mmCIF file of N, CA and C in Angstrom:
data_model
loop_
_atom_site.group_PDB
_atom_site.id
_atom_site.type_symbol
_atom_site.label_atom_id
_atom_site.label_comp_id
_atom_site.label_asym_id
_atom_site.label_seq_id
_atom_site.Cartn_x
_atom_site.Cartn_y
_atom_site.Cartn_z
ATOM 1 N N MET A 128 188.606 85.411 132.224
ATOM 2 C CA MET A 128 189.073 84.196 132.769
ATOM 3 C C MET A 128 187.937 83.448 130.179
ATOM 4 N N ASP A 129 188.194 83.366 129.815
ATOM 5 C CA ASP A 129 187.739 82.788 128.832
ATOM 6 C C ASP A 129 187.256 80.822 129.114
ATOM 7 N N ASN A 130 186.568 81.103 127.753
ATOM 8 C CA ASN A 130 185.837 79.455 127.706
ATOM 9 C C ASN A 130 186.887 78.109 127.750
ATOM 10 N N ASN A 131 188.195 78.718 127.015
ATOM 11 C CA ASN A 131 189.206 77.894 126.904
ATOM 12 C C ASN A 131 189.609 77.631 127.308
ATOM 13 N N GLU A 132 190.170 78.540 128.130
ATOM 14 C CA GLU A 132 190.928 78.608 129.636
ATOM 15 C C GLU A 132 190.413 76.830 131.134
ATOM 16 N N SER A 133 188.957 77.870 131.358
ATOM 17 C CA SER A 133 187.624 77.176 131.855
ATOM 18 C C SER A 133 188.645 75.670 131.044
ATOM 19 N N ARG A 134 188.033 75.232 129.791
ATOM 20 C CA ARG A 134 187.969 73.827 129.850
ATOM 21 C C ARG A 134 188.611 73.372 130.509
ATOM 22 N N GLU A 135 189.962 74.256 129.736
ATOM 23 C CA GLU A 135 191.388 73.256 129.841
ATOM 24 C C GLU A 135 191.606 72.877 131.765
ATOM 25 N N LYS A 136 190.470 73.831 131.852
ATOM 26 C CA LYS A 136 191.115 73.819 133.546
ATOM 27 C C LYS A 136 190.197 72.302 134.019
ATOM 28 N N TYR A 137 189.809 72.753 133.531
ATOM 29 C CA TYR A 137 188.157 71.492 133.914
ATOM 30 C C TYR A 137 188.562 69.760 133.433
ATOM 31 N N ILE A 138 189.866 69.772 132.714
ATOM 32 C CA ILE A 138 189.989 68.883 132.184
ATOM 33 C C ILE A 138 190.944 68.350 132.660
ATOM 34 N N LYS A 139 191.639 69.390 133.256
ATOM 35 C CA LYS A 139 193.528 68.862 133.753
ATOM 36 C C LYS A 139 192.686 68.248 135.248
ATOM 37 N N PHE A 140 191.976 69.364 135.688
ATOM 38 C CA PHE A 140 190.992 69.088 137.254
ATOM 39 C C PHE A 140 190.842 67.178 136.963
ATOM 40 N N GLN A 141 189.942 66.834 135.903
ATOM 41 C CA GLN A 141 189.830 65.866 135.389
ATOM 42 C C GLN A 141 191.316 64.502 135.869
ATOM 43 N N MET A 142 191.853 64.824 135.043
ATOM 44 C CA MET A 142 193.199 64.234 134.675
ATOM 45 C C MET A 142 193.710 63.702 136.042
ATOM 46 N N MET A 143 193.633 64.679 136.877
ATOM 47 C CA MET A 143 194.550 65.140 138.185
ATOM 48 C C MET A 143 194.107 64.441 138.938
ATOM 49 N N ASN A 144 192.271 64.110 138.982
ATOM 50 C CA ASN A 144 191.289 62.949 139.865
ATOM 51 C C ASN A 144 192.213 61.929 139.712
ATOM 52 N N GLN A 145 191.756 61.806 138.340
ATOM 53 C CA GLN A 145 192.062 59.555 138.197
ATOM 54 C C GLN A 145 194.082 59.820 138.205
ATOM 55 N N GLN A 146 194.160 61.410 138.591
ATOM 56 C CA GLN A 146 195.852 59.934 138.931
ATOM 57 C C GLN A 146 195.584 59.583 139.914
ATOM 58 N N MET A 147 195.370 60.883 141.069
ATOM 59 C CA MET A 147 195.369 60.940 142.499
ATOM 60 C C MET A 147 194.517 59.028 142.854
ATOM 61 N N MET A 148 193.129 59.296 141.658
ATOM 62 C CA MET A 148 193.064 57.050 142.393
ATOM 63 C C MET A 148 193.653 56.363 142.472
ATOM 64 N N GLN A 149 194.258 56.356 141.052
ATOM 65 C CA GLN A 149 195.482 54.826 140.903
ATOM 66 C C GLN A 149 195.982 54.931 141.476
ATOM 67 N N MET A 150 197.246 56.896 141.813
ATOM 68 C CA MET A 150 198.168 56.855 143.096
ATOM 69 C C MET A 150 197.716 56.064 144.482
ATOM 70 N N GLN A 151 196.057 56.266 144.545
ATOM 71 C CA GLN A 151 195.855 55.621 145.934
ATOM 72 C C GLN A 151 195.931 54.228 145.850
ATOM 73 N N LYS A 152 194.934 53.983 144.788
ATOM 74 C CA LYS A 152 195.245 52.338 144.933
ATOM 75 C C LYS A 152 196.444 51.147 144.363
ATOM 76 N N GLN A 153 197.236 52.041 143.907
ATOM 77 C CA GLN A 153 198.338 52.362 143.808
ATOM 78 C C GLN A 153 199.394 51.077 145.529
ATOM 79 N N LEU A 154 198.514 51.855 146.189
ATOM 80 C CA LEU A 154 199.250 52.476 148.254
ATOM 81 C C LEU A 154 198.587 51.702 148.349
ATOM 82 N N GLU A 155 197.461 51.184 148.504
ATOM 83 C CA GLU A 155 196.611 50.092 148.999
ATOM 84 C C GLU A 155 197.303 48.877 148.746
ATOM 85 N N GLU A 156 197.098 48.214 147.287
ATOM 86 C CA GLU A 156 197.538 47.498 146.969
ATOM 87 C C GLU A 156 199.479 47.495 147.387
ATOM 88 N N ILE A 157 199.782 48.156 147.197
ATOM 89 C CA ILE A 157 201.325 47.493 147.989
ATOM 90 C C ILE A 157 201.662 47.303 149.438
ATOM 91 N N ASN A 158 200.471 47.995 150.844
ATOM 92 C CA ASN A 158 200.099 47.744 151.546
ATOM 93 C C ASN A 158 199.457 46.421 151.797
ATOM 94 N N MET A 159 198.553 46.276 150.998
ATOM 95 C CA MET A 159 197.554 43.893 150.965
ATOM 96 C C MET A 159 199.428 43.835 150.797
ATOM 97 N N GLN A 160 200.697 43.802 149.659
ATOM 98 C CA GLN A 160 201.804 43.432 149.037
ATOM 99 C C GLN A 160 202.037 43.394 150.861
ATOM 100 N N LYS A 161 202.701 44.109 151.525
ATOM 101 C CA LYS A 161 203.750 44.408 152.648
ATOM 102 C C LYS A 161 202.713 43.237 153.703
ATOM 103 N N GLN A 162 201.152 43.359 154.639
ATOM 104 C CA GLN A 162 201.003 42.260 154.558
ATOM 105 C C GLN A 162 201.142 40.877 154.552
ATOM 106 N N GLU A 163 200.811 40.829 153.369
ATOM 107 C CA GLU A 163 201.784 39.209 152.543
ATOM 108 C C GLU A 163 203.114 38.583 152.783
ATOM 109 N N LEU A 164 203.627 39.896 152.836
ATOM 110 C CA LEU A 164 204.924 39.960 152.381
ATOM 111 C C LEU A 164 205.312 39.191 154.276
ATOM 112 N N ASN A 165 204.794 40.842 155.156
ATOM 113 C CA ASN A 165 204.270 39.746 156.871
ATOM 114 C C ASN A 165 204.405 38.494 157.350
ATOM 115 N N PHE A 166 203.311 38.125 156.145
ATOM 116 C CA PHE A 166 202.508 36.789 157.586
ATOM 117 C C PHE A 166 203.548 35.483 156.960
ATOM 118 N N VAL A 167 204.973 36.125 155.644
ATOM 119 C CA VAL A 167 204.962 35.146 155.224
ATOM 120 C C VAL A 167 206.410 34.979 156.362
ATOM 121 N N ILE A 168 206.977 36.278 156.631
ATOM 122 C CA ILE A 168 208.007 36.282 157.375
ATOM 123 C C ILE A 168 207.310 35.287 158.891
ATOM 124 N N THR A 169 206.310 35.822 159.317
ATOM 125 C CA THR A 169 205.729 35.323 160.505
ATOM 126 C C THR A 169 206.057 33.290 160.204
ATOM 127 N N SER A 170 204.890 32.416 159.262
ATOM 128 C CA SER A 170 205.110 31.542 158.863
ATOM 129 C C SER A 170 206.272 30.830 158.864
ATOM 130 N N LEU A 171 207.561 31.467 158.202
ATOM 131 C CA LEU A 171 208.558 30.806 157.906
ATOM 132 C C LEU A 171 209.489 30.762 159.877
ATOM 133 N N ARG A 172 209.465 31.538 160.557
ATOM 134 C CA ARG A 172 209.864 31.307 161.406
ATOM 135 C C ARG A 172 208.664 29.960 162.067
ATOM 136 N N GLU A 173 207.554 30.560 161.494
ATOM 137 C CA GLU A 173 206.980 29.225 162.754
ATOM 138 C C GLU A 173 207.956 27.879 162.362
ATOM 139 N N PHE A 174 207.414 27.966 160.373
ATOM 140 C CA PHE A 174 208.157 26.580 160.326
ATOM 141 C C PHE A 174 209.351 26.332 160.743
ATOM 142 N N GLN A 175 210.610 27.514 161.072
ATOM 143 C CA GLN A 175 211.289 26.652 161.091
ATOM 144 C C GLN A 175 211.817 26.214 162.742
ATOM 145 N N SER A 176 210.627 26.718 163.760
ATOM 146 C CA SER A 176 210.551 26.391 164.741
ATOM 147 C C SER A 176 210.512 24.527 164.832
ATOM 148 N N SER A 177 209.573 24.381 163.974
ATOM 149 C CA SER A 177 208.711 22.973 164.213
ATOM 150 C C SER A 177 209.905 22.208 162.983
ATOM 151 N N LYS A 178 209.654 20.504 164.263
ATOM 152 C CA LYS A 178 210.764 19.541 164.261
ATOM 153 C C LYS A 178 210.331 18.356 163.541
ATOM 154 N N GLY A 179 210.602 17.463 163.185
ATOM 155 C CA GLY A 179 210.119 16.046 162.968
ATOM 156 C C GLY A 179 209.197 16.339 161.458
ATOM 157 N N GLU A 180 209.507 15.166 161.336
ATOM 158 C CA GLU A 180 208.048 14.729 160.062
ATOM 159 C C GLU A 180 207.360 15.714 160.049
ATOM 160 N N LYS A 181 207.136 16.527 158.933
ATOM 161 C CA LYS A 181 205.145 17.317 159.250
ATOM 162 C C LYS A 181 204.813 17.237 157.611
ATOM 163 N N GLU A 182 203.591 17.388 157.856
ATOM 164 C CA GLU A 182 202.721 17.012 156.714
ATOM 165 C C GLU A 182 201.930 18.204 156.315
ATOM 166 N N LEU A 183 201.874 18.574 154.965
ATOM 167 C CA LEU A 183 201.452 20.250 154.616
ATOM 168 C C LEU A 183 201.326 19.766 153.200
ATOM 169 N N LEU A 184 200.123 21.019 153.109
ATOM 170 C CA LEU A 184 199.729 21.074 151.815
ATOM 171 C C LEU A 184 200.397 22.047 150.960
ATOM 172 N N ALA A 185 200.889 21.246 149.935
ATOM 173 C CA ALA A 185 201.936 21.967 148.973
ATOM 174 C C ALA A 185 200.314 22.180 147.541
ATOM 175 N N PRO A 186 200.700 24.074 146.993
ATOM 176 C CA PRO A 186 200.520 23.836 146.567
ATOM 177 C C PRO A 186 200.580 23.941 144.738
ATOM 178 N N ILE A 187 199.861 23.210 144.112
ATOM 179 C CA ILE A 187 200.308 22.549 142.814
ATOM 180 C C ILE A 187 200.123 23.748 141.557
ATOM 181 N N SER A 188 198.675 24.449 141.392
ATOM 182 C CA SER A 188 198.199 25.335 140.954
ATOM 183 C C SER A 188 197.376 26.042 141.934
ATOM 184 N N PRO A 189 196.177 27.099 141.916
ATOM 185 C CA PRO A 189 195.819 27.815 142.397
ATOM 186 C C PRO A 189 194.319 26.694 142.215
ATOM 187 N N GLY A 190 194.337 26.807 143.911
ATOM 188 C CA GLY A 190 193.628 26.010 144.037
ATOM 189 C C GLY A 190 193.462 24.420 144.174
ATOM 190 N N ILE A 191 194.642 23.706 143.943
ATOM 191 C CA ILE A 191 195.087 22.801 143.364
ATOM 192 C C ILE A 191 196.269 22.427 144.766
ATOM 193 N N PHE A 192 195.652 20.827 145.655
ATOM 194 C CA PHE A 192 196.610 20.631 146.666
ATOM 195 C C PHE A 192 197.761 19.104 146.695
ATOM 196 N N VAL A 193 198.908 18.913 146.992
ATOM 197 C CA VAL A 193 198.903 17.350 147.415
ATOM 198 C C VAL A 193 199.526 17.819 148.678
ATOM 199 N N LYS A 194 199.097 16.451 149.661
ATOM 200 C CA LYS A 194 199.870 15.963 150.036
ATOM 201 C C LYS A 194 201.413 16.249 150.949
ATOM 202 N N ALA A 195 202.464 16.276 151.782
ATOM 203 C CA ALA A 195 203.069 16.295 151.212
ATOM 204 C C ALA A 195 204.059 16.539 152.888
ATOM 205 N N LYS A 196 205.365 15.783 152.206
ATOM 206 C CA LYS A 196 205.717 15.386 153.868
ATOM 207 C C LYS A 196 206.895 16.502 153.794
ATOM 208 N N VAL A 197 207.767 17.331 155.224
ATOM 209 C CA VAL A 197 208.898 18.319 154.909
ATOM 210 C C VAL A 197 209.334 16.985 156.351
ATOM 211 N N ASP A 198 211.209 16.871 155.366
ATOM 212 C CA ASP A 198 211.895 16.219 156.016
ATOM 213 C C ASP A 198 213.181 17.862 156.997
ATOM 214 N N ASP A 199 212.962 18.749 155.826
ATOM 215 C CA ASP A 199 214.482 19.569 155.351
ATOM 216 C C ASP A 199 213.519 21.077 156.371
ATOM 217 N N TYR A 200 213.594 21.386 157.112
ATOM 218 C CA TYR A 200 213.538 22.989 157.857
ATOM 219 C C TYR A 200 214.475 23.981 157.611
ATOM 220 N N ASP A 201 215.391 23.072 157.553
ATOM 221 C CA ASP A 201 216.627 24.546 156.664
ATOM 222 C C ASP A 201 216.339 24.957 155.250
ATOM 223 N N ASN A 202 216.429 24.806 154.932
ATOM 224 C CA ASN A 202 216.245 25.371 152.894
ATOM 225 C C ASN A 202 214.883 25.472 152.588
ATOM 226 N N PHE A 203 215.127 26.639 151.952
ATOM 227 C CA PHE A 203 213.791 27.041 150.990
ATOM 228 C C PHE A 203 214.555 27.162 149.715
ATOM 229 N N LEU A 204 213.425 27.140 148.453
ATOM 230 C CA LEU A 204 213.430 27.522 147.016
ATOM 231 C C LEU A 204 213.132 28.347 147.213
ATOM 232 N N VAL A 205 213.320 29.944 146.690
ATOM 233 C CA VAL A 205 213.099 31.567 146.539
ATOM 234 C C VAL A 205 213.121 31.600 145.489
ATOM 235 N N HIS A 206 211.909 31.688 145.215
ATOM 236 C CA HIS A 206 212.037 32.611 143.719
ATOM 237 C C HIS A 206 212.092 33.803 143.100
ATOM 238 N N VAL A 207 212.957 34.506 142.883
ATOM 239 C CA VAL A 207 214.016 35.466 142.543
ATOM 240 C C VAL A 207 213.684 36.136 141.192
ATOM 241 N N GLY A 208 212.623 35.726 140.809
ATOM 242 C CA GLY A 208 212.074 36.147 139.018
ATOM 243 C C GLY A 208 212.200 35.984 138.449
ATOM 244 N N ASN A 209 211.857 36.091 136.986
ATOM 245 C CA ASN A 209 212.388 35.564 135.560
ATOM 246 C C ASN A 209 212.296 34.073 135.715
ATOM 247 N N GLY A 210 211.045 33.552 136.742
ATOM 248 C CA GLY A 210 211.382 32.121 136.842
ATOM 249 C C GLY A 210 213.076 31.354 137.642
ATOM 250 N N VAL A 211 214.483 32.066 137.885
ATOM 251 C CA VAL A 211 214.715 31.899 138.502
ATOM 252 C C VAL A 211 214.470 31.304 139.920
ATOM 253 N N VAL A 212 214.309 30.390 140.460
ATOM 254 C CA VAL A 212 214.673 30.039 141.983
ATOM 255 C C VAL A 212 215.869 29.696 142.733
ATOM 256 N N VAL A 213 215.861 30.109 143.924
ATOM 257 C CA VAL A 213 217.260 30.213 144.575
ATOM 258 C C VAL A 213 217.960 28.840 145.550
ATOM 259 N N LYS A 214 218.257 27.889 145.761
ATOM 260 C CA LYS A 214 218.408 27.636 147.223
ATOM 261 C C LYS A 214 217.988 28.402 148.130
ATOM 262 N N LYS A 215 218.068 29.083 149.458
ATOM 263 C CA LYS A 215 217.999 30.045 151.099
ATOM 264 C C LYS A 215 217.687 29.275 152.351
ATOM 265 N N THR A 216 218.590 29.690 153.192
ATOM 266 C CA THR A 216 217.971 29.359 154.259
ATOM 267 C C THR A 216 217.162 29.650 155.437
ATOM 268 N N CYS A 217 215.977 29.405 155.586
ATOM 269 C CA CYS A 217 215.563 30.686 156.582
ATOM 270 C C CYS A 217 215.611 31.876 156.939
ATOM 271 N N GLU A 218 216.742 32.083 157.516
ATOM 272 C CA GLU A 218 217.279 33.168 157.704
ATOM 273 C C GLU A 218 217.381 33.979 156.303
ATOM 274 N N GLU A 219 218.140 33.737 155.645
ATOM 275 C CA GLU A 219 218.501 34.434 154.860
ATOM 276 C C GLU A 219 216.611 34.553 153.598
ATOM 277 N N ALA A 220 215.432 33.684 153.188
ATOM 278 C CA ALA A 220 214.452 33.668 153.029
ATOM 279 C C ALA A 220 214.016 35.574 153.644
ATOM 280 N N ILE A 221 214.094 35.629 154.907
ATOM 281 C CA ILE A 221 213.415 36.521 155.907
ATOM 282 C C ILE A 221 214.217 37.495 155.636
ATOM 283 N N GLU A 222 215.901 36.950 155.549
ATOM 284 C CA GLU A 222 216.213 38.791 154.613
ATOM 285 C C GLU A 222 216.030 38.876 153.561
ATOM 286 N N LEU A 223 216.205 38.214 153.256
ATOM 287 C CA LEU A 223 215.385 38.886 151.670
ATOM 288 C C LEU A 223 213.833 39.506 151.424
ATOM 289 N N ILE A 224 212.516 38.968 152.187
ATOM 290 C CA ILE A 224 211.636 39.558 152.320
ATOM 291 C C ILE A 224 211.697 41.045 153.483
ATOM 292 N N GLU A 225 212.952 40.856 154.251
ATOM 293 C CA GLU A 225 213.125 41.837 154.858
ATOM 294 C C GLU A 225 214.229 43.466 153.387
ATOM 295 N N LYS A 226 214.529 42.753 153.106
ATOM 296 C CA LYS A 226 214.791 43.968 151.724
ATOM 297 C C LYS A 226 213.535 44.249 151.395
ATOM 298 N N GLN A 227 213.045 43.272 150.489
ATOM 299 C CA GLN A 227 211.621 43.706 150.128
ATOM 300 C C GLN A 227 210.903 44.392 150.476
ATOM 301 N N LEU A 228 210.410 44.832 151.486
ATOM 302 C CA LEU A 228 209.564 45.381 152.807
ATOM 303 C C LEU A 228 210.398 46.757 152.571
ATOM 304 N N LYS A 229 210.706 46.447 153.202
ATOM 305 C CA LYS A 229 211.766 48.047 153.438
ATOM 306 C C LYS A 229 211.460 48.569 151.925
ATOM 307 N N GLU A 230 211.520 48.144 150.725
ATOM 308 C CA GLU A 230 211.590 48.528 149.293
ATOM 309 C C GLU A 230 210.041 49.626 149.182
ATOM 310 N N PHE A 231 209.382 48.496 149.750
ATOM 311 C CA PHE A 231 207.751 49.010 149.322
ATOM 312 C C PHE A 231 207.890 50.070 150.356
ATOM 313 N N ASP A 232 208.448 50.353 151.574
ATOM 314 C CA ASP A 232 208.685 51.894 152.339
ATOM 315 C C ASP A 232 209.033 53.184 151.587
ATOM 316 N N ASN A 233 210.160 52.457 151.550
ATOM 317 C CA ASN A 233 210.715 53.424 150.453
ATOM 318 C C ASN A 233 209.294 54.646 149.259
ATOM 319 N N PHE A 234 208.880 53.368 148.740
ATOM 320 C CA PHE A 234 207.889 53.819 147.621
ATOM 321 C C PHE A 234 207.391 54.223 147.830
ATOM 322 N N ILE A 235 206.685 53.429 149.899
ATOM 323 C CA ILE A 235 205.292 54.776 149.812
ATOM 324 C C ILE A 235 205.773 55.905 150.838
ATOM 325 N N ASN A 236 206.893 56.123 150.987
ATOM 326 C CA ASN A 236 206.803 57.003 151.532
ATOM 327 C C ASN A 236 206.734 58.390 149.878
ATOM 328 N N GLU A 237 207.697 57.382 148.566
ATOM 329 C CA GLU A 237 207.922 58.701 148.450
ATOM 330 C C GLU A 237 206.463 58.460 147.158
ATOM 331 N N LEU A 238 205.659 57.626 146.953
ATOM 332 C CA LEU A 238 204.051 57.713 146.687
ATOM 333 C C LEU A 238 203.068 58.602 148.101
ATOM 334 N N THR A 239 203.284 58.483 148.289
ATOM 335 C CA THR A 239 202.799 59.369 149.907
ATOM 336 C C THR A 239 202.963 60.633 149.280
ATOM 337 N N GLU A 240 204.383 61.094 149.925
ATOM 338 C CA GLU A 240 204.999 62.988 148.854
ATOM 339 C C GLU A 240 204.083 63.146 147.469
ATOM 340 N N LYS A 241 204.149 62.507 146.660
ATOM 341 C CA LYS A 241 203.364 62.872 145.556
ATOM 342 C C LYS A 241 202.353 62.674 145.791
ATOM 343 N N ILE A 242 201.856 62.044 146.377
ATOM 344 C CA ILE A 242 199.483 61.881 146.355
ATOM 345 C C ILE A 242 199.195 63.367 147.244
ATOM 346 N N SER A 243 200.641 63.984 148.627
ATOM 347 C CA SER A 243 200.710 65.585 148.871
ATOM 348 C C SER A 243 200.439 66.383 148.294
ATOM 349 N N MET A 244 201.656 65.837 147.028
ATOM 350 C CA MET A 244 201.925 67.605 146.554
ATOM 351 C C MET A 244 200.728 67.349 145.338
ATOM 352 N N PHE A 245 200.327 66.074 144.431
ATOM 353 C CA PHE A 245 199.230 66.020 143.239
ATOM 354 C C PHE A 245 198.330 66.676 144.560
ATOM 355 N N ASP A 246 197.808 66.445 145.942
ATOM 356 C CA ASP A 246 196.550 67.418 146.484
ATOM 357 C C ASP A 246 196.060 68.055 146.608
ATOM 358 N N GLN A 247 197.349 69.057 147.055
ATOM 359 C CA GLN A 247 197.805 70.595 146.722
ATOM 360 C C GLN A 247 198.017 71.455 146.133
ATOM 361 N N GLU A 248 197.430 71.029 145.116
ATOM 362 C CA GLU A 248 197.340 71.274 143.160
ATOM 363 C C GLU A 248 195.626 71.108 142.825
ATOM 364 N N PHE A 249 195.382 70.050 143.147
ATOM 365 C CA PHE A 249 194.493 69.780 142.881
ATOM 366 C C PHE A 249 193.851 70.637 143.990
ATOM 367 N N LEU A 250 193.413 71.041 145.217
ATOM 368 C CA LEU A 250 192.563 71.860 145.444
ATOM 369 C C LEU A 250 192.260 73.176 145.162
ATOM 370 N N LYS A 251 193.615 73.294 144.457
ATOM 371 C CA LYS A 251 194.071 75.068 144.250
ATOM 372 C C LYS A 251 193.669 74.946 143.061
ATOM 373 N N LEU A 252 193.525 73.856 141.701
ATOM 374 C CA LEU A 252 192.538 73.591 140.615
ATOM 375 C C LEU A 252 190.641 74.205 141.252
ATOM 376 N N ASN A 253 191.091 73.184 142.211
ATOM 377 C CA ASN A 253 189.407 72.998 142.498
ATOM 378 C C ASN A 253 188.669 74.093 143.125
ATOM 379 N N GLU A 254 189.313 75.404 143.784
ATOM 380 C CA GLU A 254 189.224 76.507 144.439
ATOM 381 C C GLU A 254 189.383 77.299 142.595
ATOM 382 N N GLU A 255 190.257 77.192 142.130
ATOM 383 C CA GLU A 255 189.609 78.092 140.750
ATOM 384 C C GLU A 255 188.598 77.449 139.458
ATOM 385 N N LEU A 256 188.242 76.434 139.971
ATOM 386 C CA LEU A 256 187.142 76.229 138.938
ATOM 387 C C LEU A 256 186.041 76.926 139.713
ATOM 388 N N LYS A 257 185.588 76.871 141.168
ATOM 389 C CA LYS A 257 184.414 76.821 142.260
ATOM 390 C C LYS A 257 184.017 78.124 141.634
ATOM 391 N N GLN A 258 185.463 79.444 141.855
ATOM 392 C CA GLN A 258 185.704 80.714 141.565
ATOM 393 C C GLN A 258 184.790 81.209 140.043
ATOM 394 N N GLU A 259 185.317 80.362 139.466
ATOM 395 C CA GLU A 259 185.160 80.265 137.769
ATOM 396 C C GLU A 259 183.397 79.712 137.282
ATOM 397 N N ASN A 260 183.490 79.009 138.739
ATOM 398 C CA ASN A 260 181.040 78.113 138.163
ATOM 399 C C ASN A 260 181.305 77.505 137.566
ATOM 400 N N VAL A 261 182.884 76.901 137.286
ATOM 401 C CA VAL A 261 182.767 75.854 135.621
ATOM 402 C C VAL A 261 182.170 74.629 137.236
#
């Protein structure tokens, strides 16, 4: 094998390594988002079980809060994208979040398969480069 082919393999190896790292980072971020969504579901259920007027801190912007009193435990305003907010019951909000969790799970499965395929090709290429002493 000539020097150009070895160099091309090495470049491909480096690119694959970067892609694998990006996919793994993406997987970590999705898992963090899943944890946040599970926390939101837990919070909604706890909130739903509380009754009576309750005071809480409502975010105005990152790091800025205002004390607010809640008297409606049944309806929530849910951001659905593009600046659109819709009114949902607690159960509807939970269903929406559970749907997002399922979509994340599907994406995680696809990404995991892709990582596995990349890993096999990556290992094969790594062995070839080792044999060529590149």
